[in-house]
Amino acid sequence: MTLRARLLLAQAPLALALLLVGVVAVGTLSRLGRAGPRVLQDNYRSVLAAQEMMAQLERMDSGALFIIAGERQRGLAQQAAQRERVESRLRVQEGNVTEPAEDAATLRLRLAWRRYLERYEGFLAQPSQEGARAAYFGGLEPAFQTVMGAARAILDLNQDAMVRKSEALQRQSARVNTVMVTAVLVAFVVGVLASQSLTHRALRPVSVLSQAVRRLGEGDYAARAVVEGRDEICLLYTS
């Protein structure tokens, strides 16, 4: 092996160590990158569904108030437009249960929505404005508060989960940073030590010849250099 090849080989441990750290870093960062969207994917749909459901329920309640105020046609049109939207958002939530207590909360929301619709039908069936007012404050408005509370519970549950997952992701990122810095330092030290060892072995014939030449220069004509190998230095010595 030539001296040049041996010197290049001496740098291989450092290059290999840095390459290994780079591969690990890319893999770790890739996993962290995929973890971020999962936080949104798991909970954001439920958050959005709950927010939209609450807004639509408030419009239905406003429709009931229009009816009480004597604007029956306007109230009927407004509440009718929201029913299917609420049902659609509720079905989205039922298909996106991701947290441990979310299934029970979703069932409570479904039951509260069903009771609210029953109260609304009873409210709409009132023949007089006074009867509608009594039905609203006696049954519809409490049912509205119940279904709003159930939707808010879904919203709070998923928002809290997003905060927890975000904090966990930040802690994981901090741990990864610490591990990566430590790994880079260890890899650098190990690579440098290994490279120094191989470089020393590669240049040892030069050191041996240098010592022999120095002794010859001092008048020690019996000095000999024992050099083994087939690189340029060894060939120069044997020639």
Tab-separated table of C-alpha atoms in Angstrom:
chain	number	residue	atom	x	y	z
A	1	MET	CA	0.000	0.000	0.000
A	2	THR	CA	1.375	3.408	-0.944
A	3	LEU	CA	2.027	6.110	1.631
A	4	ARG	CA	-0.686	8.257	0.107
A	5	ALA	CA	-3.212	5.457	0.418
A	6	ARG	CA	-2.213	4.844	4.026
A	7	LEU	CA	-2.598	8.530	4.856
A	8	LEU	CA	-6.011	8.606	3.217
A	9	LEU	CA	-6.979	5.481	5.122
A	10	ALA	CA	-5.917	7.192	8.332
A	11	GLN	CA	-8.621	9.820	7.778
A	12	ALA	CA	-11.310	7.194	7.183
A	13	PRO	CA	-12.345	6.756	10.862
A	14	LEU	CA	-13.083	10.456	11.244
A	15	ALA	CA	-15.021	10.576	7.985
A	16	LEU	CA	-16.926	7.400	8.886
A	17	ALA	CA	-17.812	8.718	12.338
A	18	LEU	CA	-19.118	11.988	10.922
A	19	LEU	CA	-21.058	10.114	8.232
A	20	LEU	CA	-22.665	7.892	10.862
A	21	VAL	CA	-23.675	10.909	12.929
A	22	GLY	CA	-25.125	12.528	9.816
A	23	VAL	CA	-27.222	9.465	8.974
A	24	VAL	CA	-28.549	9.242	12.529
A	25	ALA	CA	-29.315	12.970	12.528
A	26	VAL	CA	-31.252	12.761	9.263
A	27	GLY	CA	-33.288	9.807	10.519
A	28	THR	CA	-34.049	11.469	13.845
A	29	LEU	CA	-35.042	14.779	12.293
A	30	SER	CA	-37.235	12.930	9.809
A	31	ARG	CA	-39.096	11.201	12.642
A	32	LEU	CA	-39.533	14.494	14.470
A	33	GLY	CA	-40.810	16.083	11.272
A	34	ARG	CA	-43.461	13.391	10.916
A	35	ALA	CA	-44.469	13.676	14.573
A	36	GLY	CA	-45.479	17.335	14.222
A	37	PRO	CA	-48.223	16.806	11.606
A	38	ARG	CA	-49.534	13.840	13.606
A	39	VAL	CA	-50.310	16.209	16.482
A	40	LEU	CA	-52.540	18.235	14.159
A	41	GLN	CA	-53.913	15.220	12.332
A	42	ASP	CA	-55.032	13.494	15.528
A	43	ASN	CA	-56.810	16.416	17.156
A	44	TYR	CA	-57.270	19.322	14.765
A	45	ARG	CA	-60.227	17.777	12.944
A	46	SER	CA	-62.058	17.317	16.246
A	47	VAL	CA	-61.225	20.868	17.336
A	48	LEU	CA	-62.507	22.265	14.051
A	49	ALA	CA	-65.642	20.099	14.126
A	50	ALA	CA	-66.474	21.188	17.688
A	51	GLN	CA	-65.927	24.871	16.905
A	52	GLU	CA	-68.128	24.732	13.818
A	53	MET	CA	-70.786	22.762	15.683
A	54	MET	CA	-70.915	25.345	18.462
A	55	ALA	CA	-71.250	28.180	15.946
A	56	GLN	CA	-74.095	26.370	14.170
A	57	LEU	CA	-75.870	25.606	17.447
A	58	GLU	CA	-75.727	29.288	18.339
A	59	ARG	CA	-77.366	30.104	14.999
A	60	MET	CA	-80.106	27.578	15.746
A	61	ASP	CA	-80.643	29.238	19.111
A	62	SER	CA	-80.800	32.622	17.379
A	63	GLY	CA	-83.441	31.180	15.057
A	64	ALA	CA	-85.530	30.210	18.081
A	65	LEU	CA	-85.196	33.736	19.449
A	66	PHE	CA	-86.360	35.150	16.101
A	67	ILE	CA	-89.472	32.984	16.384
A	68	ILE	CA	-90.143	34.231	19.914
A	69	ALA	CA	-89.685	37.799	18.680
A	70	GLY	CA	-92.345	37.302	15.997
A	71	GLU	CA	-89.992	36.662	13.044
A	72	ARG	CA	-91.157	33.068	12.574
A	73	GLN	CA	-90.257	32.583	8.910
A	74	ARG	CA	-86.821	34.044	9.413
A	75	GLY	CA	-86.277	31.876	12.469
A	76	LEU	CA	-87.487	28.730	10.709
A	77	ALA	CA	-85.172	29.321	7.757
A	78	GLN	CA	-82.172	29.948	9.988
A	79	GLN	CA	-82.591	26.883	12.184
A	80	ALA	CA	-83.342	24.601	9.233
A	81	ALA	CA	-80.125	25.628	7.488
A	82	GLN	CA	-78.031	24.604	10.493
A	83	ARG	CA	-79.434	21.168	11.327
A	84	GLU	CA	-77.662	19.186	8.624
A	85	ARG	CA	-74.446	21.098	9.230
A	86	VAL	CA	-74.467	20.207	12.910
A	87	GLU	CA	-75.204	16.582	12.062
A	88	SER	CA	-72.391	16.550	9.510
A	89	ARG	CA	-69.861	17.940	12.008
A	90	LEU	CA	-71.037	15.463	14.629
A	91	ARG	CA	-70.458	12.553	12.236
A	92	VAL	CA	-66.947	13.867	11.597
A	93	GLN	CA	-66.300	13.850	15.329
A	94	GLU	CA	-67.703	10.345	15.743
A	95	GLY	CA	-65.272	9.120	13.105
A	96	ASN	CA	-62.287	10.907	14.627
A	97	VAL	CA	-62.130	9.699	18.234
A	98	THR	CA	-58.433	9.697	19.173
A	99	GLU	CA	-58.222	10.376	22.916
A	100	PRO	CA	-58.937	7.911	25.760
A	101	ALA	CA	-61.995	9.739	27.161
A	102	GLU	CA	-63.205	11.103	23.842
A	103	ASP	CA	-65.531	8.225	22.983
A	104	ALA	CA	-67.655	8.812	26.099
A	105	ALA	CA	-67.645	12.579	25.501
A	106	THR	CA	-68.748	12.042	21.901
A	107	LEU	CA	-71.594	9.786	23.023
A	108	ARG	CA	-72.750	12.470	25.470
A	109	LEU	CA	-72.688	14.984	22.639
A	110	ARG	CA	-74.776	12.713	20.411
A	111	LEU	CA	-77.386	12.214	23.162
A	112	ALA	CA	-77.456	15.939	23.971
A	113	TRP	CA	-77.942	16.781	20.286
A	114	ARG	CA	-80.793	14.288	20.051
A	115	ARG	CA	-82.529	15.789	23.092
A	116	TYR	CA	-82.010	19.274	21.723
A	117	LEU	CA	-83.717	18.320	18.455
A	118	GLU	CA	-86.630	16.824	20.386
A	119	ARG	CA	-87.012	20.027	22.395
A	120	TYR	CA	-86.750	22.076	19.207
A	121	GLU	CA	-89.540	20.112	17.560
A	122	GLY	CA	-91.694	20.666	20.629
A	123	PHE	CA	-90.833	24.353	20.532
A	124	LEU	CA	-91.781	24.649	16.847
A	125	ALA	CA	-95.073	22.841	17.479
A	126	GLN	CA	-96.309	25.551	19.837
A	127	PRO	CA	-99.346	27.283	18.277
A	128	SER	CA	-98.815	30.643	19.946
A	129	GLN	CA	-95.955	33.004	20.585
A	130	GLU	CA	-96.526	32.752	24.335
A	131	GLY	CA	-96.401	28.972	24.156
A	132	ALA	CA	-93.188	29.167	22.136
A	133	ARG	CA	-91.654	31.468	24.735
A	134	ALA	CA	-92.570	29.090	27.548
A	135	ALA	CA	-91.235	26.089	25.604
A	136	TYR	CA	-87.994	27.911	24.888
A	137	PHE	CA	-87.176	28.921	28.450
A	138	GLY	CA	-88.672	25.771	29.957
A	139	GLY	CA	-86.940	23.172	27.795
A	140	LEU	CA	-85.185	24.355	24.655
A	141	GLU	CA	-82.759	26.803	26.250
A	142	PRO	CA	-81.552	24.316	28.925
A	143	ALA	CA	-81.130	21.677	26.199
A	144	PHE	CA	-79.136	24.217	24.188
A	145	GLN	CA	-76.808	24.827	27.122
A	146	THR	CA	-76.360	21.071	27.567
A	147	VAL	CA	-75.433	20.378	23.952
A	148	MET	CA	-73.141	23.414	23.884
A	149	GLY	CA	-71.432	22.136	27.017
A	150	ALA	CA	-70.971	18.703	25.435
A	151	ALA	CA	-69.434	20.251	22.306
A	152	ARG	CA	-67.208	22.468	24.440
A	153	ALA	CA	-66.003	19.389	26.330
A	154	ILE	CA	-64.894	17.836	23.019
A	155	LEU	CA	-63.144	21.073	22.110
A	156	ASP	CA	-61.351	21.366	25.459
A	157	LEU	CA	-60.318	17.714	25.450
A	158	ASN	CA	-58.663	17.950	22.045
A	159	GLN	CA	-57.078	21.334	22.665
A	160	ASP	CA	-55.556	20.026	25.892
A	161	ALA	CA	-54.292	16.971	24.015
A	162	MET	CA	-52.672	19.185	21.386
A	163	VAL	CA	-50.918	21.199	24.093
A	164	ARG	CA	-49.656	18.038	25.809
A	165	LYS	CA	-48.405	16.544	22.560
A	166	SER	CA	-46.750	19.804	21.567
A	167	GLU	CA	-44.955	20.005	24.908
A	168	ALA	CA	-43.906	16.357	24.615
A	169	LEU	CA	-42.578	17.057	21.135
A	170	GLN	CA	-40.579	20.011	22.447
A	171	ARG	CA	-39.095	17.857	25.205
A	172	GLN	CA	-38.234	15.161	22.688
A	173	SER	CA	-36.624	17.742	20.436
A	174	ALA	CA	-34.524	19.032	23.339
A	175	ARG	CA	-33.410	15.485	24.178
A	176	VAL	CA	-32.531	14.842	20.551
A	177	ASN	CA	-30.472	18.033	20.431
A	178	THR	CA	-28.554	16.945	23.520
A	179	VAL	CA	-27.976	13.459	22.139
A	180	MET	CA	-26.880	14.798	18.763
A	181	VAL	CA	-24.388	17.248	20.282
A	182	THR	CA	-22.989	14.480	22.483
A	183	ALA	CA	-22.817	12.069	19.550
A	184	VAL	CA	-20.990	14.610	17.387
A	185	LEU	CA	-18.435	15.271	20.120
A	186	VAL	CA	-17.890	11.565	20.809
A	187	ALA	CA	-17.653	10.734	17.114
A	188	PHE	CA	-15.208	13.576	16.561
A	189	VAL	CA	-12.976	12.532	19.468
A	190	VAL	CA	-13.030	8.853	18.487
A	191	GLY	CA	-12.412	9.707	14.849
A	192	VAL	CA	-9.521	12.022	15.679
A	193	LEU	CA	-7.893	9.464	17.987
A	194	ALA	CA	-8.261	6.687	15.432
A	195	SER	CA	-6.944	8.921	12.660
A	196	GLN	CA	-3.971	9.956	14.778
A	197	SER	CA	-3.167	6.324	15.532
A	198	LEU	CA	-3.313	5.305	11.876
A	199	THR	CA	-1.371	8.385	10.797
A	200	HIS	CA	1.324	7.600	13.348
A	201	ARG	CA	1.595	4.053	12.037
A	202	ALA	CA	1.693	5.281	8.439
A	203	LEU	CA	4.485	7.772	9.178
A	204	ARG	CA	6.477	5.520	11.504
A	205	PRO	CA	8.960	4.532	8.739
A	206	VAL	CA	9.708	8.225	8.196
A	207	SER	CA	10.425	8.625	11.902
A	208	VAL	CA	12.672	5.544	11.916
A	209	LEU	CA	14.641	6.776	8.906
A	210	SER	CA	14.902	10.245	10.407
A	211	GLN	CA	16.396	8.852	13.603
A	212	ALA	CA	18.851	6.700	11.632
A	213	VAL	CA	19.963	9.688	9.537
A	214	ARG	CA	20.423	11.773	12.680
A	215	ARG	CA	22.594	9.077	14.273
A	216	LEU	CA	24.656	8.771	11.100
A	217	GLY	CA	25.129	12.508	11.137
A	218	GLU	CA	26.410	12.244	14.681
A	219	GLY	CA	29.045	9.722	13.543
A	220	ASP	CA	27.292	6.508	14.519
A	221	TYR	CA	27.990	4.576	11.325
A	222	ALA	CA	26.639	1.397	12.860
A	223	ALA	CA	23.129	2.865	12.985
A	224	ARG	CA	20.567	0.947	10.987
A	225	ALA	CA	16.903	1.585	10.292
A	226	VAL	CA	14.522	-1.377	10.397
A	227	VAL	CA	11.661	-0.498	8.079
A	228	GLU	CA	8.962	-2.923	7.007
A	229	GLY	CA	6.392	-2.385	4.319
A	230	ARG	CA	5.966	-1.750	0.620
A	231	ASP	CA	5.217	1.972	0.451
A	232	GLU	CA	7.446	4.653	-1.058
A	233	ILE	CA	9.450	5.161	2.158
A	234	CYS	CA	10.264	1.464	2.487
A	235	LEU	CA	11.207	1.203	-1.193
A	236	LEU	CA	13.456	4.259	-0.822
A	237	TYR	CA	15.186	2.651	2.148
A	238	THR	CA	15.733	-0.703	0.446
A	239	SER	CA	17.096	0.981	-2.663
